[in-house]
PDB file of C-alpha atoms in Angstrom:
ATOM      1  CA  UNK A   1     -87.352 -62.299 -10.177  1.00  0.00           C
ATOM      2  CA  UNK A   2     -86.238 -60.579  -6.786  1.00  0.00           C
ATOM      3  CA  UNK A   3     -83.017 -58.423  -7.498  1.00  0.00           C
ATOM      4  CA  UNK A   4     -80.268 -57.563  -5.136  1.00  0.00           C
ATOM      5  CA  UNK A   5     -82.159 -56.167  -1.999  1.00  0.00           C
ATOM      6  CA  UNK A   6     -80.501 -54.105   0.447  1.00  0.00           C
ATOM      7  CA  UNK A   7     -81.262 -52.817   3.854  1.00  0.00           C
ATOM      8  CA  UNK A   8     -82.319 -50.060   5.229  1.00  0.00           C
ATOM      9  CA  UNK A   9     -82.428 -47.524   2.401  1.00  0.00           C
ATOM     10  CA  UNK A  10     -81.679 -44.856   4.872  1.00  0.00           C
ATOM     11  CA  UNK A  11     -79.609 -44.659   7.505  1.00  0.00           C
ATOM     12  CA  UNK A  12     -79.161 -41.813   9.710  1.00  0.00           C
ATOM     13  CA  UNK A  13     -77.197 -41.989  12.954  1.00  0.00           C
ATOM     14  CA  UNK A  14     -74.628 -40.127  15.129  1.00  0.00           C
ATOM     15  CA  UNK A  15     -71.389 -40.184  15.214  1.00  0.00           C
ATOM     16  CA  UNK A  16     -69.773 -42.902  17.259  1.00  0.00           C
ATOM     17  CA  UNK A  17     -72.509 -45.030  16.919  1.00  0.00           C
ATOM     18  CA  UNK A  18     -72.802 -48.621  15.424  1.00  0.00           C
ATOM     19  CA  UNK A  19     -74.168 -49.292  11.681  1.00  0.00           C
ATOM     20  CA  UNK A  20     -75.044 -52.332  10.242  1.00  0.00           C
ATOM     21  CA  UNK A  21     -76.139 -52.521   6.536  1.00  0.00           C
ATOM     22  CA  UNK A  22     -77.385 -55.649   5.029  1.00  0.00           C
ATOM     23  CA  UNK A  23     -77.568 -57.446   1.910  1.00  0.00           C
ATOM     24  CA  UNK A  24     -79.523 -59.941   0.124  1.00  0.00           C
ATOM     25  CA  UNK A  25     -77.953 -61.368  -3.036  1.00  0.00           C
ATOM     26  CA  UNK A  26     -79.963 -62.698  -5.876  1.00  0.00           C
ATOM     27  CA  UNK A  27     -80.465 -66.740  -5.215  1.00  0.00           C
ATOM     28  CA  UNK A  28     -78.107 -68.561  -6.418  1.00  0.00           C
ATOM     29  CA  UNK A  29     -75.402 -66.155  -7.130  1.00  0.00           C
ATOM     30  CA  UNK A  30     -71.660 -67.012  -6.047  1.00  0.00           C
ATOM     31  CA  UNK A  31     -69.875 -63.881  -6.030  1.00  0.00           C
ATOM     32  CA  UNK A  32     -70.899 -60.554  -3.471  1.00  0.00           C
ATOM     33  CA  UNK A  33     -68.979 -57.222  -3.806  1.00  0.00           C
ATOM     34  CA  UNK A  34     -69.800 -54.035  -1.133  1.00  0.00           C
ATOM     35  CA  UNK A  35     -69.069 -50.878  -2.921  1.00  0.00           C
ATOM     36  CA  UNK A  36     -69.399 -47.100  -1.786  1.00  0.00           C
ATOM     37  CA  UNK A  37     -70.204 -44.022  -3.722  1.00  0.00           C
ATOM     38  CA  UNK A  38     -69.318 -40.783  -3.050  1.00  0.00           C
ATOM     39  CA  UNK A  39     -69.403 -37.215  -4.743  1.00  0.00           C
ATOM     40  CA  UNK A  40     -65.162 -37.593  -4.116  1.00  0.00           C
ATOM     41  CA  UNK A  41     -64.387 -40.692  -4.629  1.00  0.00           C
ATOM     42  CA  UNK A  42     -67.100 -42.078  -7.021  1.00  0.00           C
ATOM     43  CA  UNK A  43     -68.160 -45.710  -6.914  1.00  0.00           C
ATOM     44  CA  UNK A  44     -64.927 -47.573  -4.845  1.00  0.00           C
ATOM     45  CA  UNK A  45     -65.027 -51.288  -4.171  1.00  0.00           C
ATOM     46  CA  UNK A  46     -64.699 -52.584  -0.448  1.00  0.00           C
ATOM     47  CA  UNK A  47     -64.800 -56.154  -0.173  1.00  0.00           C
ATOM     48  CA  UNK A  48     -65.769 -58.804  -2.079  1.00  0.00           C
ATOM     49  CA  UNK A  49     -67.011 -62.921  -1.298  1.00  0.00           C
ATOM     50  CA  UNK A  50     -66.633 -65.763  -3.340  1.00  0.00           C
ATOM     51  CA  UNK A  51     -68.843 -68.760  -1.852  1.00  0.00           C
ATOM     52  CA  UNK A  52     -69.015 -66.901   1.183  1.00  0.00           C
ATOM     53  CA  UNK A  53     -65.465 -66.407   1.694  1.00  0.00           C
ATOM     54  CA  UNK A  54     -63.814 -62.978   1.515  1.00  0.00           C
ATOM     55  CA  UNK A  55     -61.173 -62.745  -1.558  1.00  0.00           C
ATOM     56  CA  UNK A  56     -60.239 -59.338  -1.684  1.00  0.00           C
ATOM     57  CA  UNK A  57     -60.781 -56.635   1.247  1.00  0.00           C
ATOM     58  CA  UNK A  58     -58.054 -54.229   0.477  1.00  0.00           C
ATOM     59  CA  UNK A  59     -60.328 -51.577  -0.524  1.00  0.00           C
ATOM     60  CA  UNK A  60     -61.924 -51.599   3.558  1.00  0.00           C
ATOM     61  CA  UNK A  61     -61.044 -48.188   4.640  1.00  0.00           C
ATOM     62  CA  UNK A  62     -59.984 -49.210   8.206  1.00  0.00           C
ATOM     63  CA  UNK A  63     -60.218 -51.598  10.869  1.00  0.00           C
ATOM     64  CA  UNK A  64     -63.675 -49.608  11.691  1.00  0.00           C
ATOM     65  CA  UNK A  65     -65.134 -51.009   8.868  1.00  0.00           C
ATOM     66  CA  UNK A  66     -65.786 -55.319   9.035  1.00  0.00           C
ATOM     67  CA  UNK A  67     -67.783 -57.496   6.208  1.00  0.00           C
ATOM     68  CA  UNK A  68     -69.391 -61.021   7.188  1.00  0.00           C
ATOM     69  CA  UNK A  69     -71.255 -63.371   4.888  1.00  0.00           C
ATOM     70  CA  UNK A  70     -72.519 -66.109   6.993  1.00  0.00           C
ATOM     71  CA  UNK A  71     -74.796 -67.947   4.002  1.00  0.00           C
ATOM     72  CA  UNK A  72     -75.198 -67.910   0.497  1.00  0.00           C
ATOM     73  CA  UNK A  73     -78.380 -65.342   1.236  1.00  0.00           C
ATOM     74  CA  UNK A  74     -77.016 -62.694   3.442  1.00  0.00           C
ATOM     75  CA  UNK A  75     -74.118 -60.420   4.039  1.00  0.00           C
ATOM     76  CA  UNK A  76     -73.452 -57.467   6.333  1.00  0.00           C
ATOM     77  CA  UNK A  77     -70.783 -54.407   6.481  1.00  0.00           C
ATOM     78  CA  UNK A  78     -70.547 -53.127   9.726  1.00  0.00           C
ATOM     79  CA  UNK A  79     -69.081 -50.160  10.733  1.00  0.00           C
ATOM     80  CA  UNK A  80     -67.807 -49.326  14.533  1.00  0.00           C
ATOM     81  CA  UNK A  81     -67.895 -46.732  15.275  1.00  0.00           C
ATOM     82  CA  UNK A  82     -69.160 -44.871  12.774  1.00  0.00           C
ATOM     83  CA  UNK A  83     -67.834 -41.107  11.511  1.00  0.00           C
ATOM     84  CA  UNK A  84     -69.203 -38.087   9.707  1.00  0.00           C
ATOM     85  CA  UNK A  85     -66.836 -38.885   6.219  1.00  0.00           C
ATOM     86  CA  UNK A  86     -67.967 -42.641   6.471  1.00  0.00           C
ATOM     87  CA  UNK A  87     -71.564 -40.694   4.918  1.00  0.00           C
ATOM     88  CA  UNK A  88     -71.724 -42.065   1.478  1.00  0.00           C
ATOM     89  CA  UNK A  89     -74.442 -45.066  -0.542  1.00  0.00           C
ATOM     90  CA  UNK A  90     -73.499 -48.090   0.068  1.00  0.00           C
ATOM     91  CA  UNK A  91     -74.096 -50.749  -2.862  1.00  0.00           C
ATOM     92  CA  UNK A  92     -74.626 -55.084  -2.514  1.00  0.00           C
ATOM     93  CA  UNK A  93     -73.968 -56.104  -6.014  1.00  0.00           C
ATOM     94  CA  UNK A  94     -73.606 -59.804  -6.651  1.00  0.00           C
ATOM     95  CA  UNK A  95     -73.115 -62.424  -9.819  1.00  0.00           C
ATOM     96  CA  UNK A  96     -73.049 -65.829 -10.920  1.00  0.00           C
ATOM     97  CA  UNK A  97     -69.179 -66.984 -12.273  1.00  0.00           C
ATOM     98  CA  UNK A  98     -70.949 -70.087 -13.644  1.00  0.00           C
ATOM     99  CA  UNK A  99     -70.208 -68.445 -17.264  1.00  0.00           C
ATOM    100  CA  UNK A 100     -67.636 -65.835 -18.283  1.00  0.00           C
ATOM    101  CA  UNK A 101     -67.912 -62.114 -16.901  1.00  0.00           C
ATOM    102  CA  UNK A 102     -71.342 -62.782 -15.948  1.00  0.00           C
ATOM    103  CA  UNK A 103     -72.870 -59.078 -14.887  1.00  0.00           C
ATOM    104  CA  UNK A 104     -72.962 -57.648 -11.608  1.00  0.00           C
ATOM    105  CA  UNK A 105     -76.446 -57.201 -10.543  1.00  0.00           C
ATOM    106  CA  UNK A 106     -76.579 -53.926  -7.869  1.00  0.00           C
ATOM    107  CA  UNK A 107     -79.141 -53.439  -5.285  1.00  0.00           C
ATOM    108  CA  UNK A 108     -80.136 -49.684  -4.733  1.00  0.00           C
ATOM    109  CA  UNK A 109     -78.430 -49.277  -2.102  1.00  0.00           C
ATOM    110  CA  UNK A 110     -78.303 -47.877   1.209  1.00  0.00           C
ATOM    111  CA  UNK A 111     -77.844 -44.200   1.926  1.00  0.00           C
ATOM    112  CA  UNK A 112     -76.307 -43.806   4.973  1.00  0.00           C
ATOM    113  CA  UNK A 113     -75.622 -39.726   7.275  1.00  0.00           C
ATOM    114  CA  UNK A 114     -73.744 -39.589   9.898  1.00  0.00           C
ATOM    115  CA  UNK A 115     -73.874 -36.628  11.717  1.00  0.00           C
TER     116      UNK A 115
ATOM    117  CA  UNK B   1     -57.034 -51.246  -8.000  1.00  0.00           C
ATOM    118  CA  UNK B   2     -55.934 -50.090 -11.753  1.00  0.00           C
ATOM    119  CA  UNK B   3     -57.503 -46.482 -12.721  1.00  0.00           C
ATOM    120  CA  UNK B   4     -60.058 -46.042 -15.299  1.00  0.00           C
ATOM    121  CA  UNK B   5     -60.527 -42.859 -16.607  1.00  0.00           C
ATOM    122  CA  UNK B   6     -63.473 -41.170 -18.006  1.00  0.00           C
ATOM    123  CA  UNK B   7     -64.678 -37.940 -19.921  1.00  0.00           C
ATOM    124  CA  UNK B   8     -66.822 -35.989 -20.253  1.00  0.00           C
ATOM    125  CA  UNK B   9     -67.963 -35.030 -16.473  1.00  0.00           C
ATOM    126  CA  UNK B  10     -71.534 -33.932 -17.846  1.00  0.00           C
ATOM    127  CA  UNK B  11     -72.996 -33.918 -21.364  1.00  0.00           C
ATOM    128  CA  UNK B  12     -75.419 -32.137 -22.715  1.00  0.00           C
ATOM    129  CA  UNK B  13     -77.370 -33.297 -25.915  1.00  0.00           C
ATOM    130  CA  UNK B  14     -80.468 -32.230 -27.634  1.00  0.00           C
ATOM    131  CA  UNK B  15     -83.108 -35.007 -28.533  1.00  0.00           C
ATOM    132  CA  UNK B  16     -82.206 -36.848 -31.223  1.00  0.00           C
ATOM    133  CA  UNK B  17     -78.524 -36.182 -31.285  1.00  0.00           C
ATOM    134  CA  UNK B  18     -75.510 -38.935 -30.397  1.00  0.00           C
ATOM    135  CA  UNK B  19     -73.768 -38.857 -26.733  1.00  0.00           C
ATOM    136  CA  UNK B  20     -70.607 -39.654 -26.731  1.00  0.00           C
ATOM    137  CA  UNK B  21     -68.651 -40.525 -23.495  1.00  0.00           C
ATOM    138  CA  UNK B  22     -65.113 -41.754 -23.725  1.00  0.00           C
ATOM    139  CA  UNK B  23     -63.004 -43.989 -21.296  1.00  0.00           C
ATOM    140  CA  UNK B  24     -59.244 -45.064 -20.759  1.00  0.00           C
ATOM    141  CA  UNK B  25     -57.555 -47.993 -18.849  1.00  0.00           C
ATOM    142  CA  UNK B  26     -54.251 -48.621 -17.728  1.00  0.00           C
ATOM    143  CA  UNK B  27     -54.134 -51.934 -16.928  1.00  0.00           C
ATOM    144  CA  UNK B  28     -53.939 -54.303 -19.924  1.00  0.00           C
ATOM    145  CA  UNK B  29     -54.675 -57.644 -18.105  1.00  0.00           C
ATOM    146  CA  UNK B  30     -57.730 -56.095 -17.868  1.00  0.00           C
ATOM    147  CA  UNK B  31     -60.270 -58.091 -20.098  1.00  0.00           C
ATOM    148  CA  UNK B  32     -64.071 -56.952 -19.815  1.00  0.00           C
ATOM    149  CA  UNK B  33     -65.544 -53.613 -20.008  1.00  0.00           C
ATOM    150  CA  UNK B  34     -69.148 -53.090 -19.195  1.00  0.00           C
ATOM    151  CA  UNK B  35     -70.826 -49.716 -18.982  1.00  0.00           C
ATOM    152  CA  UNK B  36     -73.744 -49.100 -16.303  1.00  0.00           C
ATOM    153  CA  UNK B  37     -76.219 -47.122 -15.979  1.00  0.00           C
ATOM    154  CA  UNK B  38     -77.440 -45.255 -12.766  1.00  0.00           C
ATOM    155  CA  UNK B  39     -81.025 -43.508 -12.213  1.00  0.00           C
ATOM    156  CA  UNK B  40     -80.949 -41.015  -9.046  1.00  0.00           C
ATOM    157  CA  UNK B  41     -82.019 -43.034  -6.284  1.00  0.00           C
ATOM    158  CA  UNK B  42     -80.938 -46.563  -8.009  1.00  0.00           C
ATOM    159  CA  UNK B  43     -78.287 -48.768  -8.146  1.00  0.00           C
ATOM    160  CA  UNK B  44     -76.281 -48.827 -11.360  1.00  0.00           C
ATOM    161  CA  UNK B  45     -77.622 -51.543 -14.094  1.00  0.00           C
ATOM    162  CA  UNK B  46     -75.535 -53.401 -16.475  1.00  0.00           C
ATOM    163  CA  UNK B  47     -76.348 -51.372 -20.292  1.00  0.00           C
ATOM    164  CA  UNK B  48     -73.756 -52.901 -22.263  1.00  0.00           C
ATOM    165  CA  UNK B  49     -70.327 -54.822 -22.098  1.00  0.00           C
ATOM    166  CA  UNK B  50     -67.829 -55.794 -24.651  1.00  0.00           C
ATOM    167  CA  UNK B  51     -64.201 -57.967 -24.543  1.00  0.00           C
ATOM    168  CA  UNK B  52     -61.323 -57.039 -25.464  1.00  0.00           C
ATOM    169  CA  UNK B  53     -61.273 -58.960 -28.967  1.00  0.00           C
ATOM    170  CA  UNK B  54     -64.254 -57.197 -30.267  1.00  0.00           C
ATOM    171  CA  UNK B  55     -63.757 -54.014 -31.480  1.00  0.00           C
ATOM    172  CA  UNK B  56     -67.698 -52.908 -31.402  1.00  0.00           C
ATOM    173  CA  UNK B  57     -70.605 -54.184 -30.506  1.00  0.00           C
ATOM    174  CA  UNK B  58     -73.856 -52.727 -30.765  1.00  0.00           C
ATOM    175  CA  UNK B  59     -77.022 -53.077 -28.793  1.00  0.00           C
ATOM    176  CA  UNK B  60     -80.318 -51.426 -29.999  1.00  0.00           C
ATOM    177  CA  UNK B  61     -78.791 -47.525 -30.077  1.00  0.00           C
ATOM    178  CA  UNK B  62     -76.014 -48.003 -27.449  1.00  0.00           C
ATOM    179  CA  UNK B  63     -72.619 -48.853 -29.666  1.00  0.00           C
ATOM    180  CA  UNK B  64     -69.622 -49.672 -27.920  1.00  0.00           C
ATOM    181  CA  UNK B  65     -66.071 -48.787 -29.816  1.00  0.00           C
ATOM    182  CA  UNK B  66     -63.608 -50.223 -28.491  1.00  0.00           C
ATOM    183  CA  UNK B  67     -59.547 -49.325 -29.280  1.00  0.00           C
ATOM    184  CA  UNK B  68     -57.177 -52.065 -27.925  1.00  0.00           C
ATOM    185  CA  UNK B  69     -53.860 -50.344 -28.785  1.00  0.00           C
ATOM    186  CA  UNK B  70     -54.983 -47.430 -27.709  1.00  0.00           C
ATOM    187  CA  UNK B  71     -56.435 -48.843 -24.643  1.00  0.00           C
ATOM    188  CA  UNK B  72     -59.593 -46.320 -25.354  1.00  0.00           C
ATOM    189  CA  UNK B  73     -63.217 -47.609 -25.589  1.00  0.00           C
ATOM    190  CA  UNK B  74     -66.436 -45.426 -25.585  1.00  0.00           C
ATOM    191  CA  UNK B  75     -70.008 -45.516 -25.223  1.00  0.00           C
ATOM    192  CA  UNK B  76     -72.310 -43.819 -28.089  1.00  0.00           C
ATOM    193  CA  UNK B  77     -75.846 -43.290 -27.986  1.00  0.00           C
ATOM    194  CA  UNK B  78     -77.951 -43.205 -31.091  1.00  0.00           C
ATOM    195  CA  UNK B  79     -80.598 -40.841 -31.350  1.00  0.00           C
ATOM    196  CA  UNK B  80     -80.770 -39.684 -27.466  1.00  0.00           C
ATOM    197  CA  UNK B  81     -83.885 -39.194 -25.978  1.00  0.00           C
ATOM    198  CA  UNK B  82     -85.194 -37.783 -22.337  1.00  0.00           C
ATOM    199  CA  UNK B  83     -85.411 -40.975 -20.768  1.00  0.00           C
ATOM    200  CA  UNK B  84     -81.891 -41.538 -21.301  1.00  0.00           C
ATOM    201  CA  UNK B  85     -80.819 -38.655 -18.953  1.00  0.00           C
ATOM    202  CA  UNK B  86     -78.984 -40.709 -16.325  1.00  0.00           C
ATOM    203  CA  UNK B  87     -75.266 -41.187 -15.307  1.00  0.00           C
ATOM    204  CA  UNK B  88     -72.905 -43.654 -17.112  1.00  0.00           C
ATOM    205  CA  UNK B  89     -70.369 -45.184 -15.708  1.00  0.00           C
ATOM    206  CA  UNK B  90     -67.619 -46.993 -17.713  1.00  0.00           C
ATOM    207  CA  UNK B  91     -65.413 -49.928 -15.730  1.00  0.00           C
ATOM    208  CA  UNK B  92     -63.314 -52.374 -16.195  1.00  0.00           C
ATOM    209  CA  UNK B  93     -62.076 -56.213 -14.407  1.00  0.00           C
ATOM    210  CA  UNK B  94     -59.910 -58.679 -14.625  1.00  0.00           C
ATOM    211  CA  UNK B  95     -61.560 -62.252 -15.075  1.00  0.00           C
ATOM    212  CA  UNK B  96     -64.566 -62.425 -12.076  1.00  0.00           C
ATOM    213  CA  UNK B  97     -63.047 -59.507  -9.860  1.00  0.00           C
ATOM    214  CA  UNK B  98     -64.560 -57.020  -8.844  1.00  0.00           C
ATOM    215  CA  UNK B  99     -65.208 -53.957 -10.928  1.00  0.00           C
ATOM    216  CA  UNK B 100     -62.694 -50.312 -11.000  1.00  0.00           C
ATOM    217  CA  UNK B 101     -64.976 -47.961 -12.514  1.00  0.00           C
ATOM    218  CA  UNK B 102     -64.894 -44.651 -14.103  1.00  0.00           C
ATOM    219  CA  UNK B 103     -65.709 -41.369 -12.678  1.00  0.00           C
ATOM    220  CA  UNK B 104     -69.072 -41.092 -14.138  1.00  0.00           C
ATOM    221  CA  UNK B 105     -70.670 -38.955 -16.754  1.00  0.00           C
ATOM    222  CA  UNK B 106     -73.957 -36.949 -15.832  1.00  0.00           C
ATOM    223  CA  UNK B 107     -76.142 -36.883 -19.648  1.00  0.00           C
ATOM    224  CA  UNK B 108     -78.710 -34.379 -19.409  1.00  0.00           C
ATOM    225  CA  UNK B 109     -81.043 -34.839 -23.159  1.00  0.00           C
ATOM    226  CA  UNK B 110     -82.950 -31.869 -23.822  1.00  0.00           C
ATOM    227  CA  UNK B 111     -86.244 -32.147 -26.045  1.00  0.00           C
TER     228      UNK B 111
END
């Protein structure tokens, strides 16, 4: 079974410019979360999508940062412009609420250096 | 988002021995706690996960204990070998939310 796949794996790009990151939840899945992970601040949750829809986006740093899920199959996080402490992995988890505290399943990620 | 605290930074065991990595909530709406697992280079993977009404629950050598009152649980590994060397992570949500995790914990096994 495919897992969580993310895209690119690496990202490097300079500062001020445009980065798009991109997700593809397992099929079928209902819930997608963003996370970031740095040495700092550890694994921190940005956004998160419920059928699509964004629930909870109060861990988005700032305005720079925007999440879309169009479809069931594919999400993006954005970031414009981009800054040298936005450096960090970014992780696509996702999961399926059909039965209790089903687990999230994480993609591995997308490193991404701004310089 | 409710903190979740966790100890040891890095752990060092020998082959064979038990790792022990503790956690503490704050939140006490809070009713799953899973533990991941992360590879360098990987995203973190579900290892084991218990509910707040369970006290343990054990999983090949991976035992969660888990202290309600307290609001403690911990991850122990029976008889740790290399292939374990990884970093845990323990978390914590509330219903389908998204997960607050721990800080992390960097096991190094020695044979």
């Amino acid at each position: 079974d495919a897992g969580v796949i993310q895209s690119p794996r690496h990202e490097v790009t300079e500062m001020g410019q445009e980065v798009t990151l991109r997700c593809k939840p397992i099929s079928g899945h209902d819930y997608l979360f963003w996370y970031r992970q740095t040495m700092m601040r550890g694994l921190e949750l940005l956004i998160y999508f419920n059928n699509n829809v964004p629930i909870d986006d109060s861990g988005m740093p700032e305005d720079r940062f925007s999440a879309k899920m169009p479809n069931a199959s594919f999400s993006t996080l954005k970031i414009q412009p981009s800054e040298p402490r936005d450096s960090a992995v970014y992780f696509c988890a996702s999961s399926l609420a059909r039965a209790y505290n089903q687990p999230q399943h994480f993609g591995d990620g997308t490193r991404l250096s701004i310089l | 988002q409710q903190q979740v605290k966790q100890s040891p930074q890095s752990l060092i065991v020998q082959k064979g021995g038990i790792s022990i990595i503790n956690c503490a909530y704050e939140n006490t709406a809070f009713d799953y706690f899973p533990w991941y697992q992360q590879f360098p280079g990987k995203g973190p993977a579900l290892l084991i996960a218990i509910r707040p009404d369970v006290s343990e629950k054990k999983e090949g050598r991976f035992t969660i204990s888990f202290n309600k009152s307290a609001k403690q649980f911990s991850l122990h590994i029976m008889d740790s070998q290399p292939g374990d060397s990884a970093t845990y992570f323990c978390a914590a949500s509330l219903q389908r939310r998204a997960l607050t995790f721990g800080s992390g914990t960097r096991l190094q096994v020695q044979p």
